C-alpha cells in the first residue's frame, strides 16, 4: 500500500513539473539590458490596407541594429490586443531584442486569411526603411505568440518558403509558439475555428488545412520553440506533440517545453520558465 502511494505521489509530481523535450543547446550568456524606449501606435500598414494596424515598438538601449521579434497576441482570433502581452514585450526587450508588439484584424468582421496577411505585412514593415531606421535588423527577425498568436507565429515560419503564401520579405529566422492550435481540422466541430475560417468543415475543408501550420512544414523551415500546458483542454496537448513529430520528420530543429500542472489560460500566466527557455532559444538563432 505504501509503495503504491509513493508511485502515485511521484506521478503527480511529475505531471505538475515542467519538462523540456528536444535537445536544447547551451547558448552563450547574454547580458540583460535594463532599459528600452517605447514608441506607441506605429502604423505598420500601407494606406490602402483594409484596416489601419498599429504596433508598439520596444527599442533596447544602444546603437543597433538589433535582433528583432514580432510579438503576436492571442484571443481566439476574435479578441485581445497589445496590452495582453505588454509584460512579455517588456521581458523580451529587456533581453536586448527590439520588439514589435503588433495588432491584426479580428473575427467576425475579418476571417482567414486576413490575420495571416496582417502579420506578414508587419514583417514586411520591419524590413522597410522605417523599420531599419528604428533599429531592426531585417536578417534577424523571429516571431513569438501564444494561443491564436502562437498559431500565427507558427504559420509565419511554416509558410516562409511557399510562394502561394509568402515571399522573401515575409521570411523569418526563428519561431516561438505557445499553446498553438497547429492542426485546425481537429477543431472542426467547435465554434472558434469555423468562425476563424469563415466556413464550416463541410463547406471548405481545404481552408482548414491551409490555415494549419502542421500541413505546411517542410525542410528549410526556421527552428521552432514550442511550449504547451500539459492539461490544456482548449488546445489539447496532443496538438503540441503532433506538431513536434511533424517538425522532427521534416528535420526541423525544434524544442517542446511542457508546462506542468496547468491548462490553457493558467499556462499563459505561469509561463515564466517557458519564456526564459524561449529567450535562450532566440539567443541561439537570432544573435
Short mmCIF file of C-alpha atoms in Angstrom, two decimals:
data_model
loop_
_atom_site.label_atom_id
_atom_site.label_comp_id
_atom_site.label_asym_id
_atom_site.label_seq_id
_atom_site.Cartn_x
_atom_site.Cartn_y
_atom_site.Cartn_z
CA UNK A 1 0.00 0.00 0.00
CA UNK A 2 2.78 2.40 0.95
CA UNK A 3 4.68 1.60 -2.26
CA UNK A 4 1.55 2.22 -4.35
CA UNK A 5 1.02 5.54 -2.60
CA UNK A 6 4.61 6.59 -3.33
CA UNK A 7 4.16 5.73 -7.01
CA UNK A 8 1.03 7.91 -7.15
CA UNK A 9 2.86 10.79 -5.48
CA UNK A 10 5.76 10.54 -7.92
CA UNK A 11 3.37 10.52 -10.87
CA UNK A 12 1.55 13.57 -9.57
CA UNK A 13 4.78 15.46 -9.01
CA UNK A 14 5.95 14.54 -12.50
CA UNK A 15 2.70 15.73 -14.01
CA UNK A 16 2.99 19.08 -12.24
CA UNK A 17 6.62 19.74 -13.19
CA UNK A 18 7.94 21.42 -16.30
CA UNK A 19 9.71 19.31 -18.89
CA UNK A 20 11.88 20.17 -21.85
CA UNK A 21 11.57 17.84 -24.84
CA UNK A 22 14.17 18.05 -27.55
CA UNK A 23 17.88 18.72 -27.48
CA UNK A 24 18.44 22.29 -26.32
CA UNK A 25 21.95 23.52 -26.98
CA UNK A 26 23.54 25.86 -24.49
CA UNK A 27 23.71 29.45 -25.70
CA UNK A 28 26.34 32.00 -24.79
CA UNK A 29 25.45 34.05 -21.72
CA UNK A 30 23.51 37.19 -22.60
CA UNK A 31 23.72 40.45 -20.70
CA UNK A 32 20.22 41.53 -19.68
CA UNK A 33 19.68 45.17 -20.56
CA UNK A 34 17.95 47.37 -18.04
CA UNK A 35 16.45 49.96 -20.34
CA UNK A 36 14.49 50.38 -23.56
CA UNK A 37 12.25 53.01 -25.07
CA UNK A 38 8.73 52.51 -26.38
CA UNK A 39 7.22 54.10 -29.47
CA UNK A 40 3.48 53.52 -29.40
CA UNK A 41 0.88 53.32 -32.15
CA UNK A 42 3.29 52.91 -35.04
CA UNK A 43 1.36 52.30 -38.27
CA UNK A 44 2.64 49.12 -39.95
CA UNK A 45 0.22 49.01 -42.89
CA UNK A 46 0.16 50.94 -46.18
CA UNK A 47 -2.64 53.49 -46.79
CA UNK A 48 -4.69 51.09 -48.92
CA UNK A 49 -4.78 48.30 -46.29
CA UNK A 50 -8.35 47.24 -45.33
CA UNK A 51 -7.76 48.37 -41.74
CA UNK A 52 -5.03 50.52 -40.24
CA UNK A 53 -2.94 48.33 -37.94
CA UNK A 54 -0.84 49.68 -35.10
CA UNK A 55 2.13 48.31 -33.18
CA UNK A 56 4.13 49.31 -30.14
CA UNK A 57 7.87 49.21 -30.78
CA UNK A 58 10.17 48.43 -27.85
CA UNK A 59 13.70 49.51 -28.71
CA UNK A 60 16.55 48.49 -26.40
CA UNK A 61 19.24 50.94 -25.39
CA UNK A 62 22.20 51.02 -27.74
CA UNK A 63 23.09 51.79 -31.31
CA UNK A 64 21.58 48.75 -33.04
CA UNK A 65 20.70 47.24 -35.39
CA UNK A 66 19.02 44.74 -33.10
CA UNK A 67 17.79 41.17 -33.47
CA UNK A 68 14.04 41.66 -33.54
CA UNK A 69 10.87 39.84 -32.54
CA UNK A 70 7.35 40.20 -33.91
CA UNK A 71 5.09 39.63 -30.88
CA UNK A 72 1.54 38.45 -31.65
CA UNK A 73 -1.24 38.48 -29.05
CA UNK A 74 -3.81 35.71 -28.61
CA UNK A 75 -7.55 35.78 -28.05
CA UNK A 76 -9.09 33.10 -30.30
CA UNK A 77 -8.55 35.41 -33.32
CA UNK A 78 -11.60 37.40 -32.17
CA UNK A 79 -10.39 39.44 -29.19
CA UNK A 80 -7.23 40.59 -27.44
CA UNK A 81 -4.83 43.41 -28.10
CA UNK A 82 -1.27 44.58 -27.47
CA UNK A 83 -1.93 45.14 -23.77
CA UNK A 84 -2.41 41.38 -23.32
CA UNK A 85 1.29 40.75 -23.97
CA UNK A 86 2.72 44.03 -22.66
CA UNK A 87 4.71 42.35 -19.87
CA UNK A 88 6.05 39.77 -22.33
CA UNK A 89 7.15 42.54 -24.69
CA UNK A 90 8.98 44.21 -21.80
CA UNK A 91 10.72 40.99 -20.87
CA UNK A 92 11.89 40.31 -24.42
CA UNK A 93 13.06 43.91 -24.87
CA UNK A 94 15.00 43.77 -21.60
CA UNK A 95 16.87 40.83 -23.09
CA UNK A 96 18.16 43.09 -25.83
CA UNK A 97 15.64 42.42 -28.60
CA UNK A 98 13.71 45.04 -30.50
CA UNK A 99 10.07 44.02 -30.12
CA UNK A 100 7.22 44.89 -32.47
CA UNK A 101 4.03 44.21 -30.48
CA UNK A 102 1.51 44.15 -33.28
CA UNK A 103 -2.23 44.05 -33.89
CA UNK A 104 -4.19 42.20 -36.55
CA UNK A 105 -7.75 42.13 -37.87
CA UNK A 106 -10.22 40.17 -35.79
CA UNK A 107 -13.14 37.78 -36.31
CA UNK A 108 -16.03 38.06 -37.13
CA UNK A 109 -15.54 41.16 -39.28
CA UNK A 110 -12.46 39.62 -40.88
CA UNK A 111 -11.78 35.91 -41.37
CA UNK A 112 -8.94 33.75 -42.68
CA UNK A 113 -6.55 34.59 -44.31
CA UNK A 114 -6.78 38.26 -43.23
CA UNK A 115 -4.91 37.57 -39.97
CA UNK A 116 -2.03 35.89 -41.80
CA UNK A 117 -1.79 38.74 -44.28
CA UNK A 118 -1.66 41.23 -41.39
CA UNK A 119 1.23 39.60 -39.55
CA UNK A 120 3.06 39.11 -42.84
CA UNK A 121 2.61 42.80 -43.53
CA UNK A 122 4.09 43.52 -40.08
CA UNK A 123 7.19 41.53 -41.09
CA UNK A 124 7.41 43.46 -44.36
CA UNK A 125 7.20 46.71 -42.39
CA UNK A 126 10.01 45.50 -40.11
CA UNK A 127 12.19 45.25 -43.22
CA UNK A 128 11.08 48.64 -44.57
CA UNK A 129 13.10 51.84 -44.39
CA UNK A 130 11.15 52.90 -41.30
CA UNK A 131 11.82 49.60 -39.56
CA UNK A 132 15.51 49.78 -40.35
CA UNK A 133 15.61 53.39 -39.15
CA UNK A 134 14.19 52.27 -35.80
CA UNK A 135 16.99 49.73 -35.48
CA UNK A 136 15.52 46.48 -36.80
CA UNK A 137 17.95 44.00 -38.32
CA UNK A 138 15.99 42.58 -41.25
CA UNK A 139 18.20 39.49 -41.33
CA UNK A 140 17.40 38.56 -37.73
CA UNK A 141 13.63 38.53 -37.25
CA UNK A 142 11.78 35.99 -35.13
CA UNK A 143 8.13 35.56 -34.19
CA UNK A 144 6.60 34.95 -30.75
CA UNK A 145 2.99 34.29 -29.79
CA UNK A 146 0.63 32.33 -27.57
CA UNK A 147 -2.66 30.63 -28.45
CA UNK A 148 -4.02 32.33 -31.60
CA UNK A 149 -0.81 34.36 -31.58
CA UNK A 150 1.22 31.16 -31.39
CA UNK A 151 -0.74 29.79 -34.32
CA UNK A 152 0.04 32.86 -36.44
CA UNK A 153 3.69 32.82 -35.33
CA UNK A 154 3.97 29.17 -36.37
CA UNK A 155 2.30 29.90 -39.71
CA UNK A 156 4.83 32.62 -40.46
CA UNK A 157 7.59 30.06 -40.05
CA UNK A 158 5.92 27.24 -41.96
CA UNK A 159 4.92 29.44 -44.89
CA UNK A 160 8.34 31.05 -45.27
CA UNK A 161 9.16 29.16 -48.46
CA UNK A 162 5.71 28.65 -50.02
CA UNK A 163 5.30 31.03 -52.99
CA UNK A 164 1.49 30.81 -52.75
CA UNK A 165 1.52 32.29 -49.26
CA UNK A 166 4.80 34.08 -48.61
CA UNK A 167 7.91 35.57 -50.14
CA UNK A 168 11.42 36.66 -49.22
CA UNK A 169 10.08 39.71 -47.38
CA UNK A 170 7.94 37.61 -45.01
CA UNK A 171 10.57 35.01 -44.10
CA UNK A 172 11.70 34.75 -40.51
CA UNK A 173 14.63 33.13 -38.72
CA UNK A 174 13.03 31.56 -35.62
CA UNK A 175 9.61 30.76 -34.17
CA UNK A 176 8.34 30.70 -30.59
CA UNK A 177 4.80 29.31 -30.46
CA UNK A 178 2.96 28.70 -27.20
CA UNK A 179 -0.40 26.93 -26.92
CA UNK A 180 -0.51 26.62 -30.70
CA UNK A 181 -3.55 25.01 -32.39
CA UNK A 182 -1.38 23.58 -35.14
CA UNK A 183 -3.94 21.25 -36.75
CA UNK A 184 -7.24 23.11 -37.24
CA UNK A 185 -9.28 20.20 -38.71
CA UNK A 186 -9.19 18.74 -35.19
CA UNK A 187 -11.43 21.66 -34.10
CA UNK A 188 -13.91 21.48 -36.97
CA UNK A 189 -16.80 20.59 -34.66
CA UNK A 190 -16.23 23.51 -32.31
CA UNK A 191 -17.19 27.17 -32.68
CA UNK A 192 -13.93 29.15 -32.64
CA UNK A 193 -12.15 27.62 -35.62
CA UNK A 194 -15.16 27.63 -38.00
CA UNK A 195 -15.67 31.30 -37.05
CA UNK A 196 -12.00 31.99 -37.80
CA UNK A 197 -12.14 30.20 -41.15
CA UNK A 198 -15.49 31.76 -42.01
CA UNK A 199 -16.90 28.43 -43.21
CA UNK A 200 -17.78 25.00 -41.89
CA UNK A 201 -15.57 21.98 -42.50
CA UNK A 202 -18.12 20.65 -44.98
CA UNK A 203 -18.10 23.92 -46.90
CA UNK A 204 -14.34 24.37 -47.17
CA UNK A 205 -12.11 21.64 -45.73
CA UNK A 206 -9.09 22.88 -47.70
CA UNK A 207 -9.16 26.21 -45.87
CA UNK A 208 -8.79 24.39 -42.55
CA UNK A 209 -5.66 22.67 -43.86
CA UNK A 210 -4.32 25.84 -45.47
CA UNK A 211 -4.62 27.62 -42.11
CA UNK A 212 -2.85 24.85 -40.18
CA UNK A 213 0.92 25.10 -39.58
CA UNK A 214 1.26 21.32 -39.37
CA UNK A 215 0.32 20.89 -43.06
CA UNK A 216 2.95 23.33 -44.30
CA UNK A 217 6.07 22.05 -42.53
CA UNK A 218 8.94 21.30 -44.88
CA UNK A 219 12.72 21.14 -44.93
CA UNK A 220 14.22 24.60 -44.76
CA UNK A 221 11.71 25.98 -42.27
CA UNK A 222 13.18 28.03 -39.40
CA UNK A 223 13.83 26.42 -36.00
CA UNK A 224 10.85 26.25 -33.64
CA UNK A 225 10.47 26.53 -29.88
CA UNK A 226 7.01 25.36 -28.81
CA UNK A 227 5.59 25.40 -25.30
CA UNK A 228 2.29 23.99 -24.14
CA UNK A 229 0.41 23.39 -20.89
CA UNK A 230 0.09 19.68 -20.10
CA UNK A 231 -3.58 19.94 -19.07
CA UNK A 232 -4.72 22.28 -21.80
CA UNK A 233 -8.36 21.44 -22.56
CA UNK A 234 -8.93 24.25 -25.08
CA UNK A 235 -5.97 23.35 -27.26
CA UNK A 236 -5.26 19.73 -26.29
CA UNK A 237 -1.68 18.77 -25.54
CA UNK A 238 -1.54 16.34 -28.46
CA UNK A 239 -1.57 19.37 -30.76
CA UNK A 240 1.92 20.12 -29.45
CA UNK A 241 3.22 16.56 -29.64
CA UNK A 242 1.94 16.01 -33.17
CA UNK A 243 3.39 19.38 -34.22
CA UNK A 244 6.75 18.30 -32.82
CA UNK A 245 6.53 14.94 -34.59
CA UNK A 246 5.91 16.72 -37.90
CA UNK A 247 8.86 19.04 -37.29
CA UNK A 248 11.07 16.08 -36.38
CA UNK A 249 10.01 14.21 -39.53
CA UNK A 250 10.94 17.20 -41.70
CA UNK A 251 14.29 17.55 -39.95
CA UNK A 252 13.45 20.96 -38.47
CA UNK A 253 15.38 21.88 -35.33
CA UNK A 254 12.80 22.21 -32.57
CA UNK A 255 12.15 22.05 -28.84
CA UNK A 256 8.97 21.47 -26.84
CA UNK A 257 8.67 22.88 -23.33
CA UNK A 258 5.87 21.32 -21.27
CA UNK A 259 4.25 23.50 -18.58
CA UNK A 260 3.17 21.01 -15.94
CA UNK A 261 0.03 21.26 -13.83
CA UNK A 262 -1.72 23.95 -15.89
CA UNK A 263 -4.35 24.45 -18.56
CA UNK A 264 -4.52 26.84 -21.48
CA UNK A 265 -5.35 30.04 -19.60
CA UNK A 266 -3.37 29.42 -16.41
CA UNK A 267 -0.44 28.23 -18.53
CA UNK A 268 -0.28 31.68 -20.11
CA UNK A 269 0.16 33.23 -16.65
CA UNK A 270 2.56 30.51 -15.44
CA UNK A 271 4.90 30.71 -18.42
CA UNK A 272 7.96 32.13 -16.65
CA UNK A 273 10.24 29.14 -17.14
CA UNK A 274 8.95 28.58 -20.67
CA UNK A 275 9.63 32.19 -21.63
CA UNK A 276 13.11 32.04 -20.13
CA UNK A 277 13.85 28.90 -22.15
CA UNK A 278 12.41 30.52 -25.26
CA UNK A 279 14.68 33.55 -24.85
CA UNK A 280 17.69 31.26 -24.64
CA UNK A 281 16.42 29.64 -27.83
CA UNK A 282 16.13 33.03 -29.54
CA UNK A 283 19.62 33.95 -28.34
CA UNK A 284 20.91 30.88 -30.17
CA UNK A 285 19.30 31.63 -33.51
CA UNK A 286 18.97 35.42 -33.70
CA UNK A 287 22.26 36.57 -32.15
#
